[in-house]
Tab-separated table of C-alpha atoms and ligand atoms in Angstrom:
chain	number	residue	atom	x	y	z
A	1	UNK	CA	0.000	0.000	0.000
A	2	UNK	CA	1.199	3.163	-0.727
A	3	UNK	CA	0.544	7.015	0.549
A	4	UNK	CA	-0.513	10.189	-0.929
A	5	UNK	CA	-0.858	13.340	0.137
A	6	UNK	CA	-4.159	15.134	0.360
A	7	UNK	CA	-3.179	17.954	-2.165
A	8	UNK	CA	-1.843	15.439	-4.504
A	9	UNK	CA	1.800	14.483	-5.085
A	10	UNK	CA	3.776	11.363	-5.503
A	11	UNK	CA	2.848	8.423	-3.919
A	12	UNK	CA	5.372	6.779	-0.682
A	13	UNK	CA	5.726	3.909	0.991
A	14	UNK	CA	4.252	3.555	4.978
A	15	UNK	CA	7.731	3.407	6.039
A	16	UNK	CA	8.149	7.479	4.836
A	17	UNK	CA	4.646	8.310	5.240
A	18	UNK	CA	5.099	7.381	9.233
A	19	UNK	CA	8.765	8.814	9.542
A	20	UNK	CA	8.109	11.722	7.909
A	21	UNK	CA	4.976	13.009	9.476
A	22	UNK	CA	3.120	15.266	7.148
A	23	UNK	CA	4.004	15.661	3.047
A	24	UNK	CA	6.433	18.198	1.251
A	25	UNK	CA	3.626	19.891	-0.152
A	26	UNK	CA	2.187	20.688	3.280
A	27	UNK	CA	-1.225	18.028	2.698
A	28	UNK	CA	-1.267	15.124	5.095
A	29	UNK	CA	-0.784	11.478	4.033
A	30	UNK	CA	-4.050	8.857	2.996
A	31	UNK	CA	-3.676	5.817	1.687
A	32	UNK	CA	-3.270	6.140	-1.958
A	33	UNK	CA	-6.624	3.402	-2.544
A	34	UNK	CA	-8.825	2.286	0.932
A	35	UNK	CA	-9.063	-1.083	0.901
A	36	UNK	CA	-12.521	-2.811	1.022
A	37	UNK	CA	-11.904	-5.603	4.209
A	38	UNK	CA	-12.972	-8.822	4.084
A	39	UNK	CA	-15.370	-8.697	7.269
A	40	UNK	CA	-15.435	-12.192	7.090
A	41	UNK	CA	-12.088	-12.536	7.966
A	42	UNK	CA	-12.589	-10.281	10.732
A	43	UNK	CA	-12.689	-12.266	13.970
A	44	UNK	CA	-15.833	-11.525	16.328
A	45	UNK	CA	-15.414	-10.496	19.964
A	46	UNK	CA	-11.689	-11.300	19.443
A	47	UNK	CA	-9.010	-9.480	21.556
A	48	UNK	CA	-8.544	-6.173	19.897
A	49	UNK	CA	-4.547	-6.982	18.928
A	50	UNK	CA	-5.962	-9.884	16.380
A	51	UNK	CA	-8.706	-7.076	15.141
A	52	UNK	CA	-6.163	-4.902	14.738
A	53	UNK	CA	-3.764	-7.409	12.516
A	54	UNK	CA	-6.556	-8.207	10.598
A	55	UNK	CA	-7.504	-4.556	9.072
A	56	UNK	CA	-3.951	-2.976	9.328
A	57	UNK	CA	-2.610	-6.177	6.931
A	58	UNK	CA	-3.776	-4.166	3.502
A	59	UNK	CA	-2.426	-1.311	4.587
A	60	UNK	CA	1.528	-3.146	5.596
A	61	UNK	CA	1.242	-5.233	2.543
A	62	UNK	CA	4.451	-4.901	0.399
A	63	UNK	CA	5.801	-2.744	3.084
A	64	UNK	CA	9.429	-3.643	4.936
A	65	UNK	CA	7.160	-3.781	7.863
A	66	UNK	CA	4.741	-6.296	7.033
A	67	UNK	CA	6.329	-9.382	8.928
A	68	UNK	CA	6.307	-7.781	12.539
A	69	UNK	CA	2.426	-6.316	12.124
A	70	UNK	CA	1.868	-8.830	14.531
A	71	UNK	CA	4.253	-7.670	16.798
A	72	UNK	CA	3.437	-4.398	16.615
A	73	UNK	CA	-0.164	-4.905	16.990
A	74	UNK	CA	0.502	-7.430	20.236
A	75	UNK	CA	2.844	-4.626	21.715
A	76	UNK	CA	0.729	-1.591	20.575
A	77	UNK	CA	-2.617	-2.736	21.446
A	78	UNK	CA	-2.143	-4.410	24.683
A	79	UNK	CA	-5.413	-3.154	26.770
A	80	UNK	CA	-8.646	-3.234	25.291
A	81	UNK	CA	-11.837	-1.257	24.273
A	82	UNK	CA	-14.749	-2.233	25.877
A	83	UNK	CA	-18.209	-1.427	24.592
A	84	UNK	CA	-20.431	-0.789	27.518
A	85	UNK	CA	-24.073	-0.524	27.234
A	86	UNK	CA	-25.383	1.808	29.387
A	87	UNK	CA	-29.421	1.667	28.751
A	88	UNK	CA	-30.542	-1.406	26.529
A	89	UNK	CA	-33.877	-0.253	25.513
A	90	UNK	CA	-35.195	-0.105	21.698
A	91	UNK	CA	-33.002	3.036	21.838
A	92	UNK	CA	-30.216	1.069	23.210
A	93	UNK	CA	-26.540	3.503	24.312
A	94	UNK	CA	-23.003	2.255	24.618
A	95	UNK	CA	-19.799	3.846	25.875
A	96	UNK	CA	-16.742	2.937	24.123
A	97	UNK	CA	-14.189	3.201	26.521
A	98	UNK	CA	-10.822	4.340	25.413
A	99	UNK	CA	-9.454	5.368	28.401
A	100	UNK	CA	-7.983	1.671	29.711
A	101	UNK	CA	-4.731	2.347	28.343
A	102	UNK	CA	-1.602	3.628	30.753
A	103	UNK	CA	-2.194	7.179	30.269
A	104	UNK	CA	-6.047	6.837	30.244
A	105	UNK	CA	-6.777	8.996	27.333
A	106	UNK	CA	-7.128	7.299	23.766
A	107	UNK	CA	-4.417	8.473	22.707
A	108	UNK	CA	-2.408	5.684	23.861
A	109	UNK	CA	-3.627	3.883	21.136
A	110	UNK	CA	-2.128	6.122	18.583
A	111	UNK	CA	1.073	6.720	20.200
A	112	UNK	CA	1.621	3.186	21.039
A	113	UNK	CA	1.198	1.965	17.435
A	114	UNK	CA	3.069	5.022	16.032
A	115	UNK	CA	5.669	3.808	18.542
A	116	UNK	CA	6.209	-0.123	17.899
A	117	UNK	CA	5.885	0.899	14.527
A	118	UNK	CA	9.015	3.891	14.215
A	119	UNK	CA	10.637	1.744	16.234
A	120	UNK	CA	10.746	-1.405	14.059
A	121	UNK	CA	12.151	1.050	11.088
A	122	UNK	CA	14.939	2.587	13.252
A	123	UNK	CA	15.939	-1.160	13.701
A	124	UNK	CA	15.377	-2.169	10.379
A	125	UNK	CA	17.482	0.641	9.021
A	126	UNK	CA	20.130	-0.522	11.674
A	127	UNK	CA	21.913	3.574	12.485
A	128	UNK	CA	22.229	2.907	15.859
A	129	UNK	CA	24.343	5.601	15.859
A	130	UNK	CA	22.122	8.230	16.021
A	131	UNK	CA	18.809	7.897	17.963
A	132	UNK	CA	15.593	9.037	16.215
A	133	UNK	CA	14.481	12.282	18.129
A	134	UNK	CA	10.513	12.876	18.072
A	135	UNK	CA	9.770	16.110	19.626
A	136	UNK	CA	6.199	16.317	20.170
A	137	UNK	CA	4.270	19.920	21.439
A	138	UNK	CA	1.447	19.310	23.582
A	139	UNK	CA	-1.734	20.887	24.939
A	140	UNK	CA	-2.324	18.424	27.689
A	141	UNK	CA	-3.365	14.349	26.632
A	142	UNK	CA	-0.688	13.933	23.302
A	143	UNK	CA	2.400	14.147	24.942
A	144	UNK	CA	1.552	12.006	27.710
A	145	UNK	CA	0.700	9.091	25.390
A	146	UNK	CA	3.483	10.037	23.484
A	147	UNK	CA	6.260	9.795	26.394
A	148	UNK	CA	4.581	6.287	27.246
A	149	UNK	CA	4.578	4.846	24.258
A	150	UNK	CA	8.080	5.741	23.309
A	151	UNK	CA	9.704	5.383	27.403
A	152	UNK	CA	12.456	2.810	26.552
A	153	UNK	CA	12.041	2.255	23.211
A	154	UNK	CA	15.363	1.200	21.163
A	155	UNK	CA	16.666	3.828	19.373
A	156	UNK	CA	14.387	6.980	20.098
A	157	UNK	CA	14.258	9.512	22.426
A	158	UNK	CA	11.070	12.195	23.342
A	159	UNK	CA	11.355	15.719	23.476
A	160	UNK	CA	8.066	17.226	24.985
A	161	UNK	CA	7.042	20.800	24.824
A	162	UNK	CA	4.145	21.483	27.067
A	163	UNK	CA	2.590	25.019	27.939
A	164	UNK	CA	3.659	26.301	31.691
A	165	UNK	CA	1.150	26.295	33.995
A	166	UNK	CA	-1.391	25.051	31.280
A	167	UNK	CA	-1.995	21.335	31.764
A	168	UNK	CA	-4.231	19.409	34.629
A	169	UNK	CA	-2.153	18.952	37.512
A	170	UNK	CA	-2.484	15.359	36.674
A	171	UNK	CA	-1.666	15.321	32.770
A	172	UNK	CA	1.730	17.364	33.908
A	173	UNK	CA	2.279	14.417	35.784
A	174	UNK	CA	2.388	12.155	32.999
A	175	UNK	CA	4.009	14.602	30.690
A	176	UNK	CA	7.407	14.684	33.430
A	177	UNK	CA	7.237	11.319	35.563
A	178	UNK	CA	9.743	9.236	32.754
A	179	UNK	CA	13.033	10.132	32.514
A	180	UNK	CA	15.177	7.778	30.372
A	181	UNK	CA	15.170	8.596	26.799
A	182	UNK	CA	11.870	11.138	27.485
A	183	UNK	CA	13.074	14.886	27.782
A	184	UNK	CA	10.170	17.281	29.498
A	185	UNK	CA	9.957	20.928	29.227
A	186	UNK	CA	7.586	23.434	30.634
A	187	UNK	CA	7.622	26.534	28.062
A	188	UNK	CA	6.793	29.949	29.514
A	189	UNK	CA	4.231	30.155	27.063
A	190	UNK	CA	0.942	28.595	25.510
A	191	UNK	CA	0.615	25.720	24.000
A	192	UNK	CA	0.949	27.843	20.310
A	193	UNK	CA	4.321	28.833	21.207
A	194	UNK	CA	5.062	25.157	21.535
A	195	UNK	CA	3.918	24.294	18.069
A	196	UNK	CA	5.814	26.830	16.630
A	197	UNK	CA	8.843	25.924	18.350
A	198	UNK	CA	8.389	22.325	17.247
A	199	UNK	CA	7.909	23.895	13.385
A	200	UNK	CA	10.521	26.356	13.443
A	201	UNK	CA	13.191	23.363	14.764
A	202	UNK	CA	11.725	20.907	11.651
A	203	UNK	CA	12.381	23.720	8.797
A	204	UNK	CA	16.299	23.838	10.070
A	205	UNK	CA	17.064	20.975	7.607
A	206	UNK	CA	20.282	20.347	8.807
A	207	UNK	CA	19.480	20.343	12.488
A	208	UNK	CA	16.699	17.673	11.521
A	209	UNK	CA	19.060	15.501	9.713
A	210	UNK	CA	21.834	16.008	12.491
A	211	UNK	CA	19.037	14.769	15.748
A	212	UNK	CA	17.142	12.575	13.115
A	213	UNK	CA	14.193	14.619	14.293
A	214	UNK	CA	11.123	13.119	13.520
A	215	UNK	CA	6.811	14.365	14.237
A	216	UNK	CA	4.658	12.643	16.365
A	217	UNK	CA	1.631	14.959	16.305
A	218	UNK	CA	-1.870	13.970	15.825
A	219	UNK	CA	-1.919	14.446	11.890
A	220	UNK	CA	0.802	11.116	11.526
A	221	UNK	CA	-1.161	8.539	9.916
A	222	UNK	CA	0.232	6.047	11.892
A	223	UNK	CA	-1.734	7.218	14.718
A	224	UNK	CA	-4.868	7.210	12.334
A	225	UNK	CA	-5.378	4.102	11.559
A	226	UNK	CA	-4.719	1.975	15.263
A	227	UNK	CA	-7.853	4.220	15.979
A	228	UNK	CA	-10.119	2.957	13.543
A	229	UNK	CA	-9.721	-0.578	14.823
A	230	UNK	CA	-11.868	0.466	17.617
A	231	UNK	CA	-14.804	1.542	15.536
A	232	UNK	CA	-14.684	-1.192	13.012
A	233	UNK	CA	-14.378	-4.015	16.052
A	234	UNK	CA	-16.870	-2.169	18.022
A	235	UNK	CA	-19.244	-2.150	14.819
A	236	UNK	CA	-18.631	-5.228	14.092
A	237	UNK	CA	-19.144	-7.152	17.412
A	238	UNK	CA	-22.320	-5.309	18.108
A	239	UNK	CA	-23.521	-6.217	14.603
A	240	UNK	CA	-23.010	-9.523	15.180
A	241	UNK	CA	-25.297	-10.240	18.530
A	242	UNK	CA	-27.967	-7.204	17.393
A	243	UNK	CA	-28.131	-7.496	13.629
A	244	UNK	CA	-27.871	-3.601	13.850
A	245	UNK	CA	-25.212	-1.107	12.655
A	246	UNK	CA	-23.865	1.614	15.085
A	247	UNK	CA	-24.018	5.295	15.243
A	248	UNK	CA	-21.145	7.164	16.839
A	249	UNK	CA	-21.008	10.377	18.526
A	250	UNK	CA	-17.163	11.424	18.857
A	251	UNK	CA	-15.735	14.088	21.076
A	252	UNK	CA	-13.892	16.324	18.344
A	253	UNK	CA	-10.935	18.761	18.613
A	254	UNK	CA	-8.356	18.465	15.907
A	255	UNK	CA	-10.770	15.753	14.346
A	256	UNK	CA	-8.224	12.744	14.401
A	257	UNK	CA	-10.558	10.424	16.016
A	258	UNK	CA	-13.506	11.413	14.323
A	259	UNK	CA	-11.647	10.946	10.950
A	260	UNK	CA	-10.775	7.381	12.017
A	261	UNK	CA	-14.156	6.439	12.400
A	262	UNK	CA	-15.598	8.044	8.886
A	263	UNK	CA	-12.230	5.758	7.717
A	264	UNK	CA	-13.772	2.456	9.449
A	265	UNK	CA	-17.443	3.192	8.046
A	266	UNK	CA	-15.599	3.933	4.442
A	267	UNK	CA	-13.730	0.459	5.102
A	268	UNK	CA	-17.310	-1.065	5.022
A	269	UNK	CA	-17.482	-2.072	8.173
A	270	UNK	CA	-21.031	-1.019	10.482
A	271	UNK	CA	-21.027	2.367	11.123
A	272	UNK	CA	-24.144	4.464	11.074
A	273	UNK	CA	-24.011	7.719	11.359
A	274	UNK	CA	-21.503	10.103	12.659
A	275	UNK	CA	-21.964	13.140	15.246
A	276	UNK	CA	-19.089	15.342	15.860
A	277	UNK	CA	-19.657	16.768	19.729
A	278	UNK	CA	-17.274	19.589	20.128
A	279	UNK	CA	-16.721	22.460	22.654
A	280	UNK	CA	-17.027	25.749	21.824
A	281	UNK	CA	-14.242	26.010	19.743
A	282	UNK	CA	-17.416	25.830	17.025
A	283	UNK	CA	-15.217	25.969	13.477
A	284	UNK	CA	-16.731	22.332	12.764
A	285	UNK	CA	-20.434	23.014	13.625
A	286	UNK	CA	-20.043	26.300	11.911
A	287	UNK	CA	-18.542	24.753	8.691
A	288	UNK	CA	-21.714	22.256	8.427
A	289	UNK	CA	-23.677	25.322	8.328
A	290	UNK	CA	-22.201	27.958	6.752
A	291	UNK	CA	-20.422	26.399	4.206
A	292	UNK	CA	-17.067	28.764	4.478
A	293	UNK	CA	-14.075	27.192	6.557
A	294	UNK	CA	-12.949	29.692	8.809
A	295	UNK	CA	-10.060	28.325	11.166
A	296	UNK	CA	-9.535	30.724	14.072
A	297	UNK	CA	-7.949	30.352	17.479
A	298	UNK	CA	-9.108	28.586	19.935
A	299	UNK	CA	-10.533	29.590	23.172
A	300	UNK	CA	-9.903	27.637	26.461
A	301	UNK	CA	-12.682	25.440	27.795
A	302	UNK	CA	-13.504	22.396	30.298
A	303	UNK	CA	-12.337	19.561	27.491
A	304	UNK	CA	-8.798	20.933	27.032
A	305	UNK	CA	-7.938	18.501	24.490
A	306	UNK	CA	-10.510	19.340	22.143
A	307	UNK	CA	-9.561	23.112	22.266
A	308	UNK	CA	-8.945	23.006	18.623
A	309	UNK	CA	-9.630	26.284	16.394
A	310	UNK	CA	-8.389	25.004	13.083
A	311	UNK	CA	-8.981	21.296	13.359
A	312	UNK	CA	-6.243	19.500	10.894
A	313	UNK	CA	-7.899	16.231	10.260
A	314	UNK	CA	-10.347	18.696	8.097
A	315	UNK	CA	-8.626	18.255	5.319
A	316	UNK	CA	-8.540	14.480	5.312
A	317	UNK	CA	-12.057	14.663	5.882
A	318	UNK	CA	-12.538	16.972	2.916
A	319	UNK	CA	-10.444	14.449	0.650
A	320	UNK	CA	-12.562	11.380	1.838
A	321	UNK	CA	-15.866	13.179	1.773
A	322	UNK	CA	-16.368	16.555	-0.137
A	323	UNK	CA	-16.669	19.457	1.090
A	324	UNK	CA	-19.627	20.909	3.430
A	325	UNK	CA	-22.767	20.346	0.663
A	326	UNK	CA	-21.339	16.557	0.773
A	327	UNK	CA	-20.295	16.423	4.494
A	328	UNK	CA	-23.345	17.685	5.302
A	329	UNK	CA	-25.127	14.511	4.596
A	330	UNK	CA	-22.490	12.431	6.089
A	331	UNK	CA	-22.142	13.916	9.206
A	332	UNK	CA	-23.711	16.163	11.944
A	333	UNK	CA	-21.700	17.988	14.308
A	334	UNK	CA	-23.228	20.355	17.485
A	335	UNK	CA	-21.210	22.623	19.898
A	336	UNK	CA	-21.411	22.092	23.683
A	337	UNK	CA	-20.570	24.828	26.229
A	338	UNK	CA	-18.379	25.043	29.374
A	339	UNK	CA	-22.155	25.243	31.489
A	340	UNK	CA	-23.189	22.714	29.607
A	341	UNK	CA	-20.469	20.236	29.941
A	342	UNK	CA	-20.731	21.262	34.052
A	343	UNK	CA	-24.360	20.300	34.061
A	344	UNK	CA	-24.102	17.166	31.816
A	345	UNK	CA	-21.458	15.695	34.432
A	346	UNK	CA	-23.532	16.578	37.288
A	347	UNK	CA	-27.062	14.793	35.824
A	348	UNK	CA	-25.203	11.661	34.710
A	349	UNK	CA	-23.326	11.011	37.963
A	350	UNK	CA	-26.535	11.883	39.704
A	351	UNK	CA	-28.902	9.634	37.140
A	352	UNK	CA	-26.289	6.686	36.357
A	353	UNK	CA	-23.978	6.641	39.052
A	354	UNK	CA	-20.477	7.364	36.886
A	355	UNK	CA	-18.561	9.887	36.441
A	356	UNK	CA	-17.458	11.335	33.026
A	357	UNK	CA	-14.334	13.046	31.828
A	358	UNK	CA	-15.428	16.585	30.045
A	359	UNK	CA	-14.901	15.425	26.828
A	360	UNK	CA	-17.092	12.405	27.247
A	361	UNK	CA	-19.217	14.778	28.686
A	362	UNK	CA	-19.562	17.213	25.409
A	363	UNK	CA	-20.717	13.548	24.143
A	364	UNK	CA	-23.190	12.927	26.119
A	365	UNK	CA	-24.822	16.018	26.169
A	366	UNK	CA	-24.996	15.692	22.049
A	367	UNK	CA	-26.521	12.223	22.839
A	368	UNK	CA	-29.488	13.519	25.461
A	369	UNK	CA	-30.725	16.620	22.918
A	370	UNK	CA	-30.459	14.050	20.047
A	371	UNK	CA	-34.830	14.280	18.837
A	372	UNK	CA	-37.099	10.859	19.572
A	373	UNK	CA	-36.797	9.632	15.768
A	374	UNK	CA	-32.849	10.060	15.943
A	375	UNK	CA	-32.876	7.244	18.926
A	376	UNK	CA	-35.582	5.051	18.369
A	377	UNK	CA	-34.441	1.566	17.345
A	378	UNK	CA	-31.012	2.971	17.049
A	379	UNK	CA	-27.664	2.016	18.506
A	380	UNK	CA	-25.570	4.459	19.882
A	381	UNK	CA	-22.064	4.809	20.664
A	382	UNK	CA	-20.200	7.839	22.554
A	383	UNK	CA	-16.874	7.545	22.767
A	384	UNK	CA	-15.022	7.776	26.076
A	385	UNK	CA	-11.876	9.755	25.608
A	386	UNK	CA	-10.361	10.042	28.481
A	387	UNK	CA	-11.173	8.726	32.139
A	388	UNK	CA	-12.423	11.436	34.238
A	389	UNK	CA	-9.594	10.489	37.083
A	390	UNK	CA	-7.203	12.148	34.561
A	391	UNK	CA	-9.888	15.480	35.514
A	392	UNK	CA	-10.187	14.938	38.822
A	393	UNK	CA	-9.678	18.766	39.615
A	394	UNK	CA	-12.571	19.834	36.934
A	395	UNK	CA	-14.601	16.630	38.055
A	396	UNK	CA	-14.401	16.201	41.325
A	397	UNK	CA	-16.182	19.505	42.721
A	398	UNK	CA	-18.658	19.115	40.411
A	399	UNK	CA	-19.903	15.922	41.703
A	400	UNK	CA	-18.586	16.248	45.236
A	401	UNK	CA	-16.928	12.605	45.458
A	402	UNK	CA	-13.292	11.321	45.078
A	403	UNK	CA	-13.042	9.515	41.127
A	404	UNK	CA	-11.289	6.320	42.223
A	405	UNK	CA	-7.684	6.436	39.918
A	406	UNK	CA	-7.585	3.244	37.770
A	407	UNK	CA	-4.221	1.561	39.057
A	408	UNK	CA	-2.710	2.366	35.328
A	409	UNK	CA	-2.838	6.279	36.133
A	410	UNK	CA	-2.036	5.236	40.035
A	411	UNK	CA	1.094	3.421	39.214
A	412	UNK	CA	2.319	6.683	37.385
A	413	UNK	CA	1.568	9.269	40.230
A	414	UNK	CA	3.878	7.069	42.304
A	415	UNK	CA	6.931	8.236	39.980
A	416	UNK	CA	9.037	11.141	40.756
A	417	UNK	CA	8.480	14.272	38.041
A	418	UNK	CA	11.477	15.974	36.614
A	419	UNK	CA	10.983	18.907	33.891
A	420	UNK	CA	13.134	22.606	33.238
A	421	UNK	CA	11.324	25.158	32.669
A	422	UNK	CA	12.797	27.273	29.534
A	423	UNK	CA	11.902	30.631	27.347
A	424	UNK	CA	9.947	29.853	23.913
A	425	UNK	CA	13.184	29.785	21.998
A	426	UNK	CA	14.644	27.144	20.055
A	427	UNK	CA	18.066	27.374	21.070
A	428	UNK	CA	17.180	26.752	24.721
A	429	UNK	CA	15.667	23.225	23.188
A	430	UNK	CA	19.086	22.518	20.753
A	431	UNK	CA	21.467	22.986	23.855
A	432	UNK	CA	19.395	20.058	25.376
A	433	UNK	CA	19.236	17.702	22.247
B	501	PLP	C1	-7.271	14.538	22.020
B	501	PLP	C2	-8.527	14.363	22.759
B	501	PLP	C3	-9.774	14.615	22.163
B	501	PLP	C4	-9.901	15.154	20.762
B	501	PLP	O1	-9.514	14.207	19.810
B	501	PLP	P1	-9.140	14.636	18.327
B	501	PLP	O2	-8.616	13.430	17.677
B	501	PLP	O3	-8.099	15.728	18.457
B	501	PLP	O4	-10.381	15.165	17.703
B	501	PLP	C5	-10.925	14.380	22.905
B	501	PLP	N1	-10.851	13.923	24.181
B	501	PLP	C6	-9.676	13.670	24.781
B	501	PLP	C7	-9.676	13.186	26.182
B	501	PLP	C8	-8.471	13.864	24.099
B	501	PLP	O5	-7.307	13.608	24.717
């Protein structure tokens, strides 16, 4: 299988397409064809690592890489995805949960793919020499997973850039507790300054070659496709007890996960419709309506992560779908606000007894103001992004209990943190490399 770029181009192998991040003409890699999967061959209520074998085989074939999918599945996708109904009336609703991985955020799946994966090139291509450096900037949840995913990992080291004073007491935790080969610093500055840091050290050509530096961020497409494994196995193991396709409502910000799940429904496998919840960082909702794509910057809100004003994954969307006349009929998407996410955690811990992150949250609420027709005989499915432990100090007061820490996130909190704090300025980042 080979890549393109979204604006066109030549066509590369997965190998370049996952080292390289994002294409020279500035478009973001798709497979060059989408394979059709056999669903056949698609193993029901299987552990998720054989799911994941299964659909990423097309898109390894031919590639150096091909013989250790297996490996890389079995290491990458080593904690599942549970689907768990939560009413299972004629308009029955699931929660996927995402959040069982070790820094309880779905990301994990992503970065831990994107990691066995770079990993098994850097061997392959045997320069032991020089390690592969992957700086990542992050708003809160990326570099977490990130850091994980790579802690240890022959060959590569982590640089993360993370906004001081920014991040959930609990996400700086996981962005500073590794050590090793994983490099924290706090920038005195937002999270923007860190992304431009990260861009400005990737156009010095020769300092990229010199560090081998290579992207992590969101847009790689080998985070992509580990997350549409969820969707398709979800789908498909529902489909197979209910005779009924799902619908999916997915808390949006820069649109990756989203994208992943139009990708599994294009794949052919049972996927209904799609519902984009976002905050109010509204350039999605406002897209669907208007017509006219008009990025801005984003505003802070409850669901960090999903404070997205000019949501990448757009254009992928754009390329797989058309543009808003098109989308329109493929998707819905609504906007949630900070009092409404407040409220929504409140009723749900009050009316079901669990606690949501504020992402899930923004999904929920989409889900309750969804009309009578939308939910009759229809299957459901909002995805849980993040376990609301990871939130405990937006969470917490709101519901006026302690969120018990799954022993994943617990286990983590026990490790020292170690980060320097430095100015929004490159150099201060080269002296470190
Ligand atoms: C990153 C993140 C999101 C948004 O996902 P995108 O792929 O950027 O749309 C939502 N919820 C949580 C908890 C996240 O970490």
């Amino acid at each position: 299988m080979k890549f393109i770029s979204t604006r066109g181009g030549n066509a590369v192998a997965l190998e370049d397409a996952i080292m390289t991040g994002t294409a020279p003409d500035g478009g973001l890699y798709i497979p060059a064809t989408l394979p059709a999967i056999n669903q056949d061959k698609v193993p029901v209520d299987a552990p998720i690592n054989e799911v994941a074998r299964v659909i990423a085989e097309p898109y390894f074939a031919g590639s150096s890489l091909q013989d250790s999918l297996e490996a890389i599945c079995d290491q990458a996708f080593n904690f599942p995805a549970p689907l768990r109904p939560i009413s299972t009336n004629s308009d029955a609703l699931s929660v996927l949960e995402l959040f069982h991985g070790p820094t309880a955020a779905f990301k994990d799946f992503g970065a831990r793919f994107l990691a066995a994966t770079m990993s098994q090139i850097i061997q392959k291509r045997g320069d032991n020499g020089s390690p592969a450096t992957i700086i990542v900037a992050t708003s809160g949840d990326t570099g977490g997973a990130v850091a994980a995913a790579f802690h240890r990992q022959p060959g590569t080291r982590v640089v993360v850039l993370f906004p001081e004073g920014r991040v959930s007491p609990r996400q700086q935790h996981q962005l500073t507790c590794w050590g090793d080969n994983i490099i924290s610093l706090a920038v005195r500055g937002e999270f923007d300054d860190c992304q431009r840091l990260v861009k400005s050290l990737f156009a010095d050509a020769e300092l990229s070659r010199a560090h081998n530096l290579c992207s992590a961020n969101s847009i790689n497409v080998g985070r992509l496709l580990p997350q549409s494994v969820y969707y398709a196995k979800s789908s498909l193991d529902y489909q197979a007890h209910h005779q009924k396709q799902s619908n999916y409502i997915v808390p949006t910000g820069n649109l990756g996960n989203a994208f992943a799940c139009a990708w599994a429904k294009q794949m052919g496998f049972p996927v209904g419709e799609l519902i984009l919840a976002t905050n109010a960082n509204r350039t999605i909702p406002d897209y669907l309506e208007s017509g006219e794509w008009q990025p801005r910057n984003s505003v802070s809100t409850l669901a960090n992560a999903m404070d997205v004003g000019n949501p990448s994954n757009m254009e992928r969307l754009r390329s797989l779908w058309g543009e808003a006349d098109q989308l329109r009929k493929k998707i819905r998407s609504f906007s949630v606000s900070d009092a409404e996410i407040s409220a929504r955690i409140v009723t749900e811990f009050k009316q079901q007894g669990i606690a949501w992150c504020p992402h899930t949250a923004t999904g929920f609420e989409v889900y309750r103001n969804l009309s009578a027709t939308d939910r009759e005989n229809a299957h459901w499915v909002i995805a849980a992004t993040a376990h609301a432990a990871k939130f405990d100090s937006i969470v917490e007061p709101l519901i006026g209990e302690t969120v018990e820490v799954p022993p994943e996130l617990e286990r983590l909190l026990e490790w020292p943190a170690k980060f320097e704090t430095i100015n929004a300025d490159t150099d201060e980042i080269i002296q470190r490399l």
